[in-house]
Short mmCIF file of C-alpha atoms in Angstrom, two decimals:
data_model
loop_
_atom_site.label_atom_id
_atom_site.label_comp_id
_atom_site.label_asym_id
_atom_site.label_seq_id
_atom_site.Cartn_x
_atom_site.Cartn_y
_atom_site.Cartn_z
CA MET A 1 -15.64 -8.09 5.11
CA ASP A 2 -12.03 -5.91 4.43
CA ARG A 3 -13.18 -3.45 7.44
CA ILE A 4 -15.12 -1.95 9.92
CA THR A 5 -16.51 1.29 11.46
CA LEU A 6 -16.41 1.49 15.31
CA ASN A 7 -20.61 2.64 14.55
CA GLU A 8 -20.59 -0.97 12.83
CA ILE A 9 -19.30 -2.63 15.27
CA LYS A 10 -21.92 -1.04 18.00
CA ASP A 11 -24.43 -2.17 15.93
CA LYS A 12 -23.48 -6.32 14.93
CA LEU A 13 -21.25 -7.01 18.32
CA ASP A 14 -24.23 -9.10 19.72
CA PHE A 15 -24.55 -10.41 15.88
CA PHE A 16 -21.01 -11.46 16.15
CA HIS A 17 -21.10 -13.16 19.22
CA LYS A 18 -24.40 -15.37 18.37
CA MET A 19 -21.64 -16.99 15.73
CA TYR A 20 -18.45 -17.00 17.49
CA ASP A 21 -17.17 -18.47 20.43
CA ALA A 22 -15.28 -15.80 22.05
CA VAL A 23 -15.09 -11.68 20.29
CA ARG A 24 -13.19 -9.12 20.83
CA LEU A 25 -11.46 -5.92 20.37
CA ILE A 26 -7.85 -5.61 20.72
CA ASP A 27 -4.89 -2.90 20.42
CA PRO A 28 -2.33 -4.88 18.43
CA LEU A 29 0.89 -2.85 18.87
CA HIS A 30 0.21 -2.32 22.26
CA LYS A 31 -1.31 -5.51 22.88
CA LYS A 32 -4.38 -4.82 25.13
CA VAL A 33 -7.92 -6.01 25.67
CA LEU A 34 -9.89 -3.01 24.50
CA GLU A 35 -13.07 -1.88 26.05
CA TYR A 36 -15.92 -0.52 24.45
CA ARG A 37 -17.77 2.31 25.53
CA ASP A 38 -20.25 4.93 23.95
CA SER A 39 -17.57 7.19 23.56
CA GLY A 40 -15.61 4.99 22.00
CA MET A 41 -12.35 2.20 22.81
CA ILE A 42 -10.23 2.40 25.92
CA SER A 43 -7.27 0.82 26.93
CA THR A 44 -7.65 -2.31 29.68
CA LYS A 45 -5.37 -3.56 31.77
CA VAL A 46 -5.55 -7.15 29.92
CA ILE A 47 -2.13 -8.63 27.71
CA CYS A 48 -4.62 -9.93 24.00
CA TYR A 49 -2.11 -13.14 23.92
CA ASP A 50 -2.68 -14.43 27.86
CA TYR A 51 -5.87 -15.93 25.79
CA TRP A 52 -3.45 -19.22 24.86
CA GLY A 53 -2.57 -19.75 28.68
CA ASP A 54 0.92 -19.35 27.69
CA ASN A 55 2.35 -16.28 28.48
CA ARG A 56 4.29 -15.20 25.29
CA ILE A 57 3.27 -13.09 22.47
CA CYS A 58 2.14 -15.00 19.75
CA ASP A 59 4.71 -16.40 16.75
CA ASN A 60 1.98 -15.51 13.72
CA CYS A 61 0.10 -12.46 15.03
CA ILE A 62 -2.52 -11.93 12.87
CA SER A 63 -3.98 -8.81 13.78
CA ILE A 64 -0.52 -6.54 13.83
CA ARG A 65 -0.45 -8.18 10.60
CA SER A 66 -4.36 -7.11 9.71
CA TYR A 67 -3.61 -3.80 11.23
CA GLN A 68 -0.74 -3.01 9.05
CA GLU A 69 -1.74 -3.77 5.42
CA ASP A 70 -5.46 -2.51 6.61
CA ARG A 71 -7.66 -5.91 5.70
CA SER A 72 -9.10 -8.44 7.47
CA LEU A 73 -7.16 -12.30 7.68
CA VAL A 74 -7.51 -15.70 8.69
CA LYS A 75 -5.54 -18.14 10.04
CA MET A 76 -5.90 -21.24 11.94
CA GLU A 77 -4.20 -21.65 15.39
CA LYS A 78 -3.60 -25.01 17.49
CA PHE A 79 -5.13 -24.35 21.25
CA LYS A 80 -4.54 -27.18 23.62
CA GLU A 81 -6.26 -30.12 21.72
CA SER A 82 -8.05 -27.70 19.92
CA VAL A 83 -7.65 -25.73 16.25
CA ILE A 84 -8.78 -21.82 16.79
CA LEU A 85 -9.89 -20.31 13.66
CA VAL A 86 -8.89 -16.64 14.33
CA THR A 87 -10.20 -13.75 12.25
CA ALA A 88 -9.17 -10.40 12.46
CA ILE A 89 -10.43 -7.28 10.65
CA PRO A 90 -9.33 -3.93 11.52
CA ILE A 91 -11.01 -0.67 12.73
CA THR A 92 -11.45 2.32 10.91
CA ASN A 93 -12.17 5.42 11.90
CA VAL A 94 -10.22 4.98 15.71
CA GLU A 95 -7.55 7.15 17.54
CA LEU A 96 -6.17 3.72 18.99
CA PRO A 97 -5.05 0.72 16.67
CA ALA A 98 -7.39 -0.99 16.78
CA VAL A 99 -8.32 -4.56 15.02
CA LEU A 100 -12.01 -6.89 16.11
CA GLU A 101 -10.64 -10.04 16.51
CA LEU A 102 -13.62 -13.62 16.16
CA PHE A 103 -12.69 -16.78 17.48
CA LYS A 104 -14.82 -19.74 16.16
CA ASN A 105 -13.79 -23.84 17.72
CA VAL A 106 -13.30 -25.80 14.19
CA THR A 107 -11.49 -28.56 15.65
CA ASP A 108 -14.22 -30.97 14.87
CA THR A 109 -16.13 -29.21 11.27
CA MET A 110 -12.86 -28.75 9.36
CA PHE A 111 -11.24 -31.38 8.23
CA VAL A 112 -7.97 -31.47 5.74
CA GLY A 113 -6.71 -34.23 3.45
CA ASP A 114 -7.43 -38.13 4.29
CA GLY A 115 -7.99 -40.01 7.61
CA ASP A 116 -10.04 -40.93 10.75
CA TYR A 117 -11.86 -37.39 10.86
CA THR A 118 -13.04 -38.16 14.16
CA LYS A 119 -9.89 -37.26 15.73
CA SER A 120 -8.21 -33.62 15.55
CA GLU A 121 -4.60 -34.41 15.60
CA MET A 122 -4.81 -34.46 11.51
CA LEU A 123 -6.50 -30.38 11.95
CA THR A 124 -4.03 -29.60 14.80
CA LYS A 125 -0.92 -30.72 12.96
CA TYR A 126 -1.84 -28.82 9.83
CA ALA A 127 -2.38 -25.99 11.93
CA ARG A 128 1.05 -26.13 13.65
CA GLU A 129 2.86 -26.61 10.11
CA ILE A 130 1.13 -23.83 8.54
CA ASN A 131 1.95 -21.65 10.96
CA ASN A 132 5.49 -22.12 11.39
CA ALA A 133 5.80 -22.34 7.24
CA ILE A 134 4.03 -17.99 7.23
CA ILE A 135 7.07 -17.05 9.75
CA LYS A 136 9.74 -19.96 9.99
CA ASP A 137 13.22 -19.74 7.44
CA PRO A 138 12.81 -23.84 6.52
CA LEU A 139 16.98 -24.03 6.48
CA THR A 140 17.48 -22.71 9.31
CA LEU A 141 14.43 -22.99 11.70
CA LEU A 142 14.89 -19.88 12.41
CA PHE A 143 12.32 -16.73 11.80
CA ASN A 144 12.06 -15.32 9.35
CA ARG A 145 11.74 -11.32 8.06
CA ARG A 146 8.17 -11.21 7.96
CA TYR A 147 8.94 -11.94 11.51
CA ILE A 148 11.03 -9.67 12.24
CA ASP A 149 9.07 -7.05 10.98
CA GLU A 150 5.64 -8.05 12.91
CA ARG A 151 7.58 -9.28 16.24
CA LEU A 152 9.49 -6.36 16.29
CA PRO A 153 7.47 -3.06 17.23
CA ALA A 154 5.76 -5.16 19.69
CA ASP A 155 8.50 -5.47 21.66
CA ILE A 156 9.77 -2.04 21.23
CA VAL A 157 6.55 -1.30 22.98
CA GLU A 158 6.62 -3.64 25.76
CA ALA A 159 10.60 -2.34 26.30
CA THR A 160 9.16 0.90 26.48
CA LEU A 161 6.07 0.83 28.61
CA THR A 162 8.05 -1.05 31.66
CA GLY A 163 11.06 0.45 30.89
CA SER A 164 13.54 -2.63 30.28
CA PRO A 165 16.60 -2.59 27.74
CA LEU A 166 16.65 -4.01 24.80
CA SER A 167 19.30 -4.70 22.28
CA VAL A 168 19.06 -5.98 18.70
CA CYS A 169 22.08 -7.62 17.18
CA PHE A 170 22.63 -7.80 13.10
CA VAL A 171 25.16 -10.25 12.67
CA ASP A 172 27.22 -11.45 9.08
CA LEU A 173 28.53 -14.32 8.58
CA ASP A 174 32.39 -13.89 7.35
CA ASN A 175 32.99 -14.54 3.41
CA PHE A 176 29.85 -16.39 2.49
CA LYS A 177 29.67 -15.26 -1.15
CA ALA A 178 33.17 -17.23 -1.06
CA ILE A 179 32.33 -19.93 0.49
CA ASN A 180 29.46 -20.10 -2.46
CA ASP A 181 31.68 -19.41 -5.13
CA SER A 182 34.38 -21.54 -4.13
CA TYR A 183 32.14 -24.54 -2.72
CA GLY A 184 29.11 -24.62 -3.81
CA HIS A 185 25.89 -23.79 -3.36
CA GLU A 186 25.51 -26.91 -0.80
CA ALA A 187 28.68 -25.61 1.41
CA GLY A 188 27.08 -22.10 1.80
CA ASP A 189 23.59 -24.01 2.94
CA GLN A 190 25.42 -25.91 5.35
CA ALA A 191 26.98 -23.32 6.77
CA ILE A 192 24.12 -20.50 6.98
CA ARG A 193 22.50 -23.79 8.80
CA SER A 194 25.40 -23.88 10.95
CA VAL A 195 24.93 -20.68 12.01
CA GLY A 196 21.31 -21.16 12.21
CA GLU A 197 22.37 -24.26 14.98
CA VAL A 198 24.81 -21.85 17.49
CA ILE A 199 22.21 -19.45 17.97
CA LEU A 200 19.28 -21.26 18.78
CA ASN A 201 21.08 -22.37 21.75
CA TYR A 202 21.35 -19.60 22.97
CA ILE A 203 17.05 -18.04 22.36
CA ASP A 204 14.47 -18.92 24.65
CA GLY A 205 11.74 -18.04 22.64
CA ARG A 206 10.28 -15.40 25.00
CA LYS A 207 12.33 -13.04 25.67
CA THR A 208 14.72 -13.18 23.31
CA TRP A 209 14.28 -14.60 19.34
CA ALA A 210 16.09 -14.72 16.42
CA ALA A 211 15.46 -14.60 12.03
CA ARG A 212 17.32 -14.65 9.76
CA TYR A 213 17.09 -11.16 8.09
CA GLY A 214 18.18 -12.64 4.60
CA GLY A 215 21.04 -14.48 3.24
CA ASP A 216 23.96 -14.70 5.19
CA GLU A 217 22.29 -11.95 7.65
CA PHE A 218 20.58 -12.99 11.23
CA LEU A 219 18.97 -10.55 13.25
CA ILE A 220 18.62 -11.56 17.20
CA CYS A 221 16.49 -9.83 19.57
CA LEU A 222 17.48 -9.57 23.77
CA GLY A 223 14.84 -8.67 25.52
CA GLY A 224 15.49 -7.18 28.84
CA MET A 225 19.00 -7.09 27.90
CA ARG A 226 21.29 -3.56 28.26
CA ALA A 227 24.86 -3.50 26.02
CA ASP A 228 27.12 -5.51 28.02
CA LYS A 229 24.64 -8.25 28.66
CA ALA A 230 24.35 -8.77 24.67
CA GLU A 231 28.03 -8.07 24.07
CA GLU A 232 28.57 -10.81 26.23
CA ILE A 233 25.74 -13.91 24.32
CA MET A 234 27.00 -12.33 21.17
CA LEU A 235 31.18 -13.25 21.70
CA GLN A 236 29.92 -16.28 22.65
CA ILE A 237 27.81 -17.00 20.24
CA GLN A 238 31.16 -15.67 17.78
CA ASN A 239 33.45 -18.22 19.42
CA ASP A 240 30.71 -20.99 18.96
CA VAL A 241 30.41 -20.10 15.35
CA GLY A 242 34.43 -20.16 15.27
CA LYS A 243 34.63 -23.82 16.01
CA ILE A 244 32.46 -25.05 13.08
CA GLY A 245 34.67 -26.60 10.47
CA ILE A 246 32.24 -27.36 6.59
CA SER A 247 33.84 -30.36 5.27
CA THR A 248 34.62 -30.13 1.65
CA ASP A 249 35.82 -31.98 -1.50
CA LYS A 250 38.74 -29.42 -1.54
CA GLU A 251 39.45 -28.74 2.28
CA ASN A 252 37.81 -27.96 5.29
CA ILE A 253 36.17 -24.33 5.68
CA ARG A 254 35.83 -22.16 9.27
CA LEU A 255 33.17 -20.05 9.45
CA SER A 256 33.53 -17.03 11.84
CA LEU A 257 30.63 -14.04 12.24
CA THR A 258 30.79 -10.08 12.72
CA PHE A 259 27.67 -7.98 14.66
CA GLY A 260 26.64 -5.24 15.47
CA ILE A 261 24.01 -4.21 18.69
CA ARG A 262 22.27 -1.64 18.65
CA THR A 263 20.38 -1.52 22.90
CA MET A 264 16.95 0.59 23.67
CA GLU A 265 17.37 2.02 26.50
CA ASP A 266 15.98 5.40 28.16
CA THR A 267 14.76 7.04 24.44
CA PRO A 268 12.00 4.97 22.72
CA ILE A 269 13.47 3.90 18.67
CA THR A 270 11.58 2.33 15.74
CA ALA A 271 12.60 -1.19 14.34
CA ALA A 272 13.80 0.34 11.08
CA GLU A 273 15.90 2.77 13.27
CA LEU A 274 17.41 -0.32 15.37
CA ILE A 275 17.93 -2.70 12.55
CA ARG A 276 19.73 0.13 10.58
CA GLU A 277 21.78 1.06 13.64
CA ALA A 278 22.88 -2.29 14.80
CA ASP A 279 23.44 -2.85 11.05
CA LYS A 280 25.99 0.12 10.98
CA GLU A 281 27.80 -1.28 14.16
CA MET A 282 28.04 -4.48 12.26
CA TYR A 283 29.80 -2.65 9.29
CA LEU A 284 32.17 -1.24 11.62
CA ALA A 285 33.08 -3.87 13.44
CA LYS A 286 33.86 -5.71 10.08
CA LYS A 287 35.83 -3.06 8.77
CA ARG A 288 38.04 -2.68 11.85
CA LYS A 289 38.13 -6.38 11.63
CA TYR A 290 39.36 -6.68 8.12
CA HIS A 291 41.58 -3.35 8.76
CA TYR A 292 43.57 -4.97 10.84
CA GLY A 293 43.32 -8.58 9.81
CA SER A 294 42.11 -9.74 13.27
#
Protein backbone atom coordinates (compact mmCIF):
# COMPACT_ATOMS: atom_id res chain seq x y z
CA MET A 1 0.00 0.00 0.00
CA ASP A 2 1.74 3.16 -1.21
CA ARG A 3 -0.97 5.78 -0.84
CA ILE A 4 -4.52 6.01 0.39
CA THR A 5 -7.37 8.41 -0.38
CA LEU A 6 -9.70 10.11 2.06
CA ASN A 7 -12.60 7.91 0.96
CA GLU A 8 -10.57 4.78 1.57
CA ILE A 9 -9.82 5.94 5.10
CA LYS A 10 -13.51 6.19 5.85
CA ASP A 11 -14.06 2.63 4.65
CA LYS A 12 -10.98 1.05 6.23
CA LEU A 13 -10.45 2.90 9.50
CA ASP A 14 -12.34 0.32 11.58
CA PHE A 15 -10.35 -2.45 9.91
CA PHE A 16 -7.07 -0.73 10.74
CA HIS A 17 -8.09 -0.41 14.39
CA LYS A 18 -8.56 -4.20 14.57
CA MET A 19 -5.01 -4.87 13.34
CA TYR A 20 -3.04 -2.12 15.10
CA ASP A 21 -2.62 -0.90 18.67
CA ALA A 22 -3.12 2.73 17.66
CA VAL A 23 -4.26 4.49 14.49
CA ARG A 24 -4.25 8.21 13.83
CA LEU A 25 -4.14 10.87 11.15
CA ILE A 26 -1.55 13.62 11.38
CA ASP A 27 -0.37 16.75 9.61
CA PRO A 28 3.40 16.09 9.45
CA LEU A 29 4.30 19.69 8.62
CA HIS A 30 2.47 21.33 11.51
CA LYS A 31 2.94 18.31 13.82
CA LYS A 32 -0.78 18.20 14.65
CA VAL A 33 -3.19 15.29 14.98
CA LEU A 34 -6.05 15.47 12.48
CA GLU A 35 -9.68 14.61 13.08
CA TYR A 36 -11.76 12.96 10.38
CA ARG A 37 -15.25 14.28 9.78
CA ASP A 38 -17.80 13.82 7.01
CA SER A 39 -16.65 16.99 5.27
CA GLY A 40 -12.98 16.06 5.46
CA MET A 41 -10.14 16.45 7.93
CA ILE A 42 -9.57 19.27 10.39
CA SER A 43 -6.54 20.08 12.53
CA THR A 44 -6.79 19.62 16.29
CA LYS A 45 -4.68 21.16 19.05
CA VAL A 46 -3.07 17.80 19.85
CA ILE A 47 0.68 17.70 19.07
CA CYS A 48 1.61 14.46 17.29
CA TYR A 49 4.88 13.84 19.12
CA ASP A 50 3.20 14.10 22.54
CA TYR A 51 2.37 10.42 22.00
CA TRP A 52 5.94 9.50 22.94
CA GLY A 53 5.88 11.45 26.21
CA ASP A 54 9.23 13.23 25.91
CA ASN A 55 7.96 16.66 24.74
CA ARG A 56 10.24 16.85 21.70
CA ILE A 57 9.99 16.49 17.95
CA CYS A 58 10.94 12.98 16.85
CA ASP A 59 14.54 12.79 15.65
CA ASN A 60 13.61 10.30 12.94
CA CYS A 61 10.17 11.48 11.83
CA ILE A 62 8.90 8.89 9.40
CA SER A 63 5.71 10.78 8.57
CA ILE A 64 7.37 13.91 7.20
CA ARG A 65 9.53 11.66 5.02
CA SER A 66 6.48 9.69 3.88
CA TYR A 67 4.75 12.96 2.97
CA GLN A 68 7.79 14.41 1.19
CA GLU A 69 8.58 11.23 -0.76
CA ASP A 70 4.90 10.38 -1.35
CA ARG A 71 5.26 6.72 -0.39
CA SER A 72 4.60 4.39 2.51
CA LEU A 73 7.42 3.90 5.00
CA VAL A 74 8.03 1.77 8.09
CA LYS A 75 10.33 2.18 11.10
CA MET A 76 10.91 0.73 14.55
CA GLU A 77 10.84 3.12 17.49
CA LYS A 78 11.87 2.40 21.08
CA PHE A 79 9.14 3.49 23.49
CA LYS A 80 9.90 3.00 27.19
CA GLU A 81 10.58 -0.77 27.41
CA SER A 82 8.78 -1.60 24.18
CA VAL A 83 9.49 -1.48 20.48
CA ILE A 84 6.79 0.02 18.29
CA LEU A 85 6.55 -0.66 14.57
CA VAL A 86 5.33 2.56 12.95
CA THR A 87 3.85 2.61 9.44
CA ALA A 88 3.25 5.93 7.69
CA ILE A 89 1.04 6.14 4.61
CA PRO A 90 0.58 9.43 2.70
CA ILE A 91 -3.00 10.49 2.03
CA THR A 92 -3.94 11.97 -1.32
CA ASN A 93 -6.77 14.23 -2.50
CA VAL A 94 -6.89 16.32 0.68
CA GLU A 95 -6.30 20.02 1.32
CA LEU A 96 -4.15 19.55 4.43
CA PRO A 97 -0.84 17.67 4.42
CA ALA A 98 -1.95 14.31 5.82
CA VAL A 99 -0.42 10.97 6.74
CA LEU A 100 -2.01 7.87 8.24
CA GLU A 101 0.08 6.46 11.12
CA LEU A 102 -0.32 2.87 12.28
CA PHE A 103 1.32 1.68 15.55
CA LYS A 104 2.01 -1.95 16.47
CA ASN A 105 3.84 -3.18 19.58
CA VAL A 106 6.27 -5.82 18.28
CA THR A 107 8.42 -6.26 21.39
CA ASP A 108 7.43 -9.91 21.90
CA THR A 109 6.67 -10.84 18.31
CA MET A 110 9.69 -9.65 16.29
CA PHE A 111 13.20 -11.01 16.86
CA VAL A 112 16.62 -10.05 15.55
CA GLY A 113 19.78 -12.19 15.54
CA ASP A 114 20.68 -14.72 18.25
CA GLY A 115 20.04 -14.45 21.95
CA ASP A 116 17.43 -14.81 24.61
CA TYR A 117 14.16 -14.10 22.85
CA THR A 118 12.27 -13.94 26.14
CA LYS A 119 13.74 -10.48 26.66
CA SER A 120 13.27 -7.27 24.70
CA GLU A 121 16.73 -5.76 25.16
CA MET A 122 18.10 -7.01 21.86
CA LEU A 123 15.27 -5.62 19.76
CA THR A 124 15.19 -2.27 21.57
CA LYS A 125 18.95 -2.02 21.07
CA TYR A 126 18.64 -2.67 17.35
CA ALA A 127 15.77 -0.20 16.99
CA ARG A 128 17.84 2.54 18.61
CA GLU A 129 20.92 1.73 16.54
CA ILE A 130 19.01 1.59 13.25
CA ASN A 131 17.31 4.92 13.85
CA ASN A 132 20.59 6.55 14.83
CA ALA A 133 22.26 5.19 11.70
CA ILE A 134 19.61 6.87 9.57
CA ILE A 135 19.88 10.36 11.05
CA LYS A 136 23.37 10.58 12.61
CA ASP A 137 26.71 11.41 11.03
CA PRO A 138 29.02 8.57 12.14
CA LEU A 139 32.15 10.72 12.36
CA THR A 140 30.82 13.52 14.57
CA LEU A 141 27.66 11.98 16.09
CA LEU A 142 25.86 15.15 15.05
CA PHE A 143 22.78 14.80 12.88
CA ASN A 144 23.19 14.42 9.12
CA ARG A 145 21.87 16.17 6.01
CA ARG A 146 18.72 14.01 5.94
CA TYR A 147 17.82 15.24 9.42
CA ILE A 148 18.19 18.87 8.34
CA ASP A 149 15.76 18.32 5.47
CA GLU A 150 13.18 16.79 7.80
CA ARG A 151 13.60 18.79 11.02
CA LEU A 152 14.22 22.38 9.89
CA PRO A 153 10.86 22.79 8.06
CA ALA A 154 9.05 21.59 11.21
CA ASP A 155 10.95 24.08 13.38
CA ILE A 156 10.09 26.87 10.94
CA VAL A 157 6.40 26.01 11.14
CA GLU A 158 6.51 25.93 14.95
CA ALA A 159 8.37 29.25 15.14
CA THR A 160 5.88 30.82 12.74
CA LEU A 161 2.86 29.63 14.73
CA THR A 162 4.30 30.68 18.11
CA GLY A 163 5.87 33.94 16.91
CA SER A 164 9.29 32.82 18.17
CA PRO A 165 12.61 33.71 16.54
CA LEU A 166 14.67 30.98 14.87
CA SER A 167 18.36 31.35 14.07
CA VAL A 168 20.22 29.15 11.61
CA CYS A 169 24.02 29.22 11.74
CA PHE A 170 26.11 27.97 8.83
CA VAL A 171 29.62 26.96 9.90
CA ASP A 172 32.73 26.22 7.85
CA LEU A 173 36.02 24.82 9.16
CA ASP A 174 38.82 27.04 7.87
CA ASN A 175 41.59 25.60 5.68
CA PHE A 176 40.18 22.08 5.80
CA LYS A 177 41.49 21.15 2.33
CA ALA A 178 44.98 22.26 3.34
CA ILE A 179 44.79 20.11 6.48
CA ASN A 180 43.82 17.07 4.41
CA ASP A 181 46.43 17.73 1.74
CA SER A 182 49.29 18.49 4.14
CA TYR A 183 48.63 16.09 7.00
CA GLY A 184 46.36 13.39 5.57
CA HIS A 185 42.73 12.38 5.92
CA GLU A 186 43.24 11.05 9.43
CA ALA A 187 44.11 14.55 10.62
CA GLY A 188 41.18 15.91 8.62
CA ASP A 189 38.79 13.46 10.28
CA GLN A 190 40.15 14.38 13.70
CA ALA A 191 39.60 18.06 12.96
CA ILE A 192 35.98 17.44 11.90
CA ARG A 193 35.39 15.22 14.93
CA SER A 194 36.84 17.81 17.31
CA VAL A 195 34.63 20.59 15.95
CA GLY A 196 31.61 18.31 16.34
CA GLU A 197 32.50 17.66 19.98
CA VAL A 198 32.66 21.39 20.69
CA ILE A 199 29.32 22.03 19.01
CA LEU A 200 27.66 19.24 20.99
CA ASN A 201 28.49 21.11 24.20
CA TYR A 202 26.22 24.00 23.19
CA ILE A 203 23.06 22.20 22.08
CA ASP A 204 20.32 20.47 24.06
CA GLY A 205 18.67 18.45 21.27
CA ARG A 206 15.26 20.01 21.83
CA LYS A 207 15.05 23.63 20.71
CA THR A 208 18.67 23.59 19.61
CA TRP A 209 20.35 20.98 17.44
CA ALA A 210 23.26 20.65 15.05
CA ALA A 211 24.12 18.62 11.97
CA ARG A 212 27.04 18.01 9.69
CA TYR A 213 25.91 19.62 6.46
CA GLY A 214 28.64 17.98 4.41
CA GLY A 215 32.43 17.81 4.31
CA ASP A 216 33.76 20.58 6.54
CA GLU A 217 30.41 22.39 6.86
CA PHE A 218 27.99 22.32 9.79
CA LEU A 219 24.52 23.72 10.42
CA ILE A 220 23.32 24.75 13.88
CA CYS A 221 19.66 25.52 14.54
CA LEU A 222 18.94 27.70 17.58
CA GLY A 223 15.22 27.77 18.23
CA GLY A 224 13.86 30.69 20.21
CA MET A 225 17.06 32.72 19.79
CA ARG A 226 17.44 36.11 18.14
CA ALA A 227 20.53 37.04 16.17
CA ASP A 228 22.40 38.63 19.10
CA LYS A 229 22.04 35.54 21.33
CA ALA A 230 22.89 33.24 18.43
CA GLU A 231 26.03 35.26 17.71
CA GLU A 232 27.03 35.07 21.37
CA ILE A 233 26.85 31.28 21.31
CA MET A 234 28.64 31.04 17.97
CA LEU A 235 31.48 33.24 19.23
CA GLN A 236 31.86 30.90 22.20
CA ILE A 237 31.98 27.90 19.86
CA GLN A 238 34.47 29.72 17.65
CA ASN A 239 36.64 30.52 20.66
CA ASP A 240 36.56 26.91 21.92
CA VAL A 241 37.46 25.54 18.49
CA GLY A 242 40.40 27.96 18.37
CA LYS A 243 41.85 26.26 21.45
CA ILE A 244 41.97 22.85 19.77
CA GLY A 245 45.29 21.46 18.67
CA ILE A 246 45.53 18.45 16.33
CA SER A 247 48.86 16.64 16.80
CA THR A 248 50.57 15.30 13.66
CA ASP A 249 54.03 14.00 12.81
CA LYS A 250 54.89 17.40 11.37
CA GLU A 251 53.40 19.89 13.81
CA ASN A 252 50.48 20.80 16.05
CA ILE A 253 47.59 22.19 13.97
CA ARG A 254 45.40 24.96 15.36
CA LEU A 255 41.81 24.96 14.15
CA SER A 256 39.51 27.87 13.37
CA LEU A 257 36.06 28.26 11.90
CA THR A 258 33.91 30.89 10.24
CA PHE A 259 30.15 31.22 10.64
CA GLY A 260 27.18 33.08 9.26
CA ILE A 261 23.78 33.58 10.91
CA ARG A 262 20.32 34.15 9.47
CA THR A 263 17.45 34.72 11.90
CA MET A 264 13.77 34.36 11.08
CA GLU A 265 11.52 36.52 13.24
CA ASP A 266 8.47 38.25 11.82
CA THR A 267 8.43 37.00 8.23
CA PRO A 268 8.41 33.24 7.50
CA ILE A 269 11.35 31.98 5.44
CA THR A 270 11.68 28.56 3.86
CA ALA A 271 14.35 26.13 5.03
CA ALA A 272 16.22 26.45 1.74
CA GLU A 273 16.22 30.25 2.00
CA LEU A 274 17.40 30.22 5.63
CA ILE A 275 20.29 27.91 4.80
CA ARG A 276 21.20 29.82 1.65
CA GLU A 277 21.24 33.19 3.44
CA ALA A 278 23.19 31.86 6.44
CA ASP A 279 25.69 30.34 3.99
CA LYS A 280 25.97 33.70 2.24
CA GLU A 281 26.68 35.43 5.57
CA MET A 282 29.35 32.84 6.29
CA TYR A 283 30.97 33.46 2.89
CA LEU A 284 31.03 37.21 3.51
CA ALA A 285 32.52 36.68 6.97
CA LYS A 286 35.24 34.47 5.53
CA LYS A 287 35.97 37.01 2.81
CA ARG A 288 36.37 39.74 5.45
CA LYS A 289 38.54 37.49 7.61
CA TYR A 290 41.07 36.74 4.89
CA HIS A 291 40.91 40.20 3.33
CA TYR A 292 41.87 41.84 6.63
CA GLY A 293 44.10 38.99 7.74
CA SER A 294 42.30 38.44 11.03
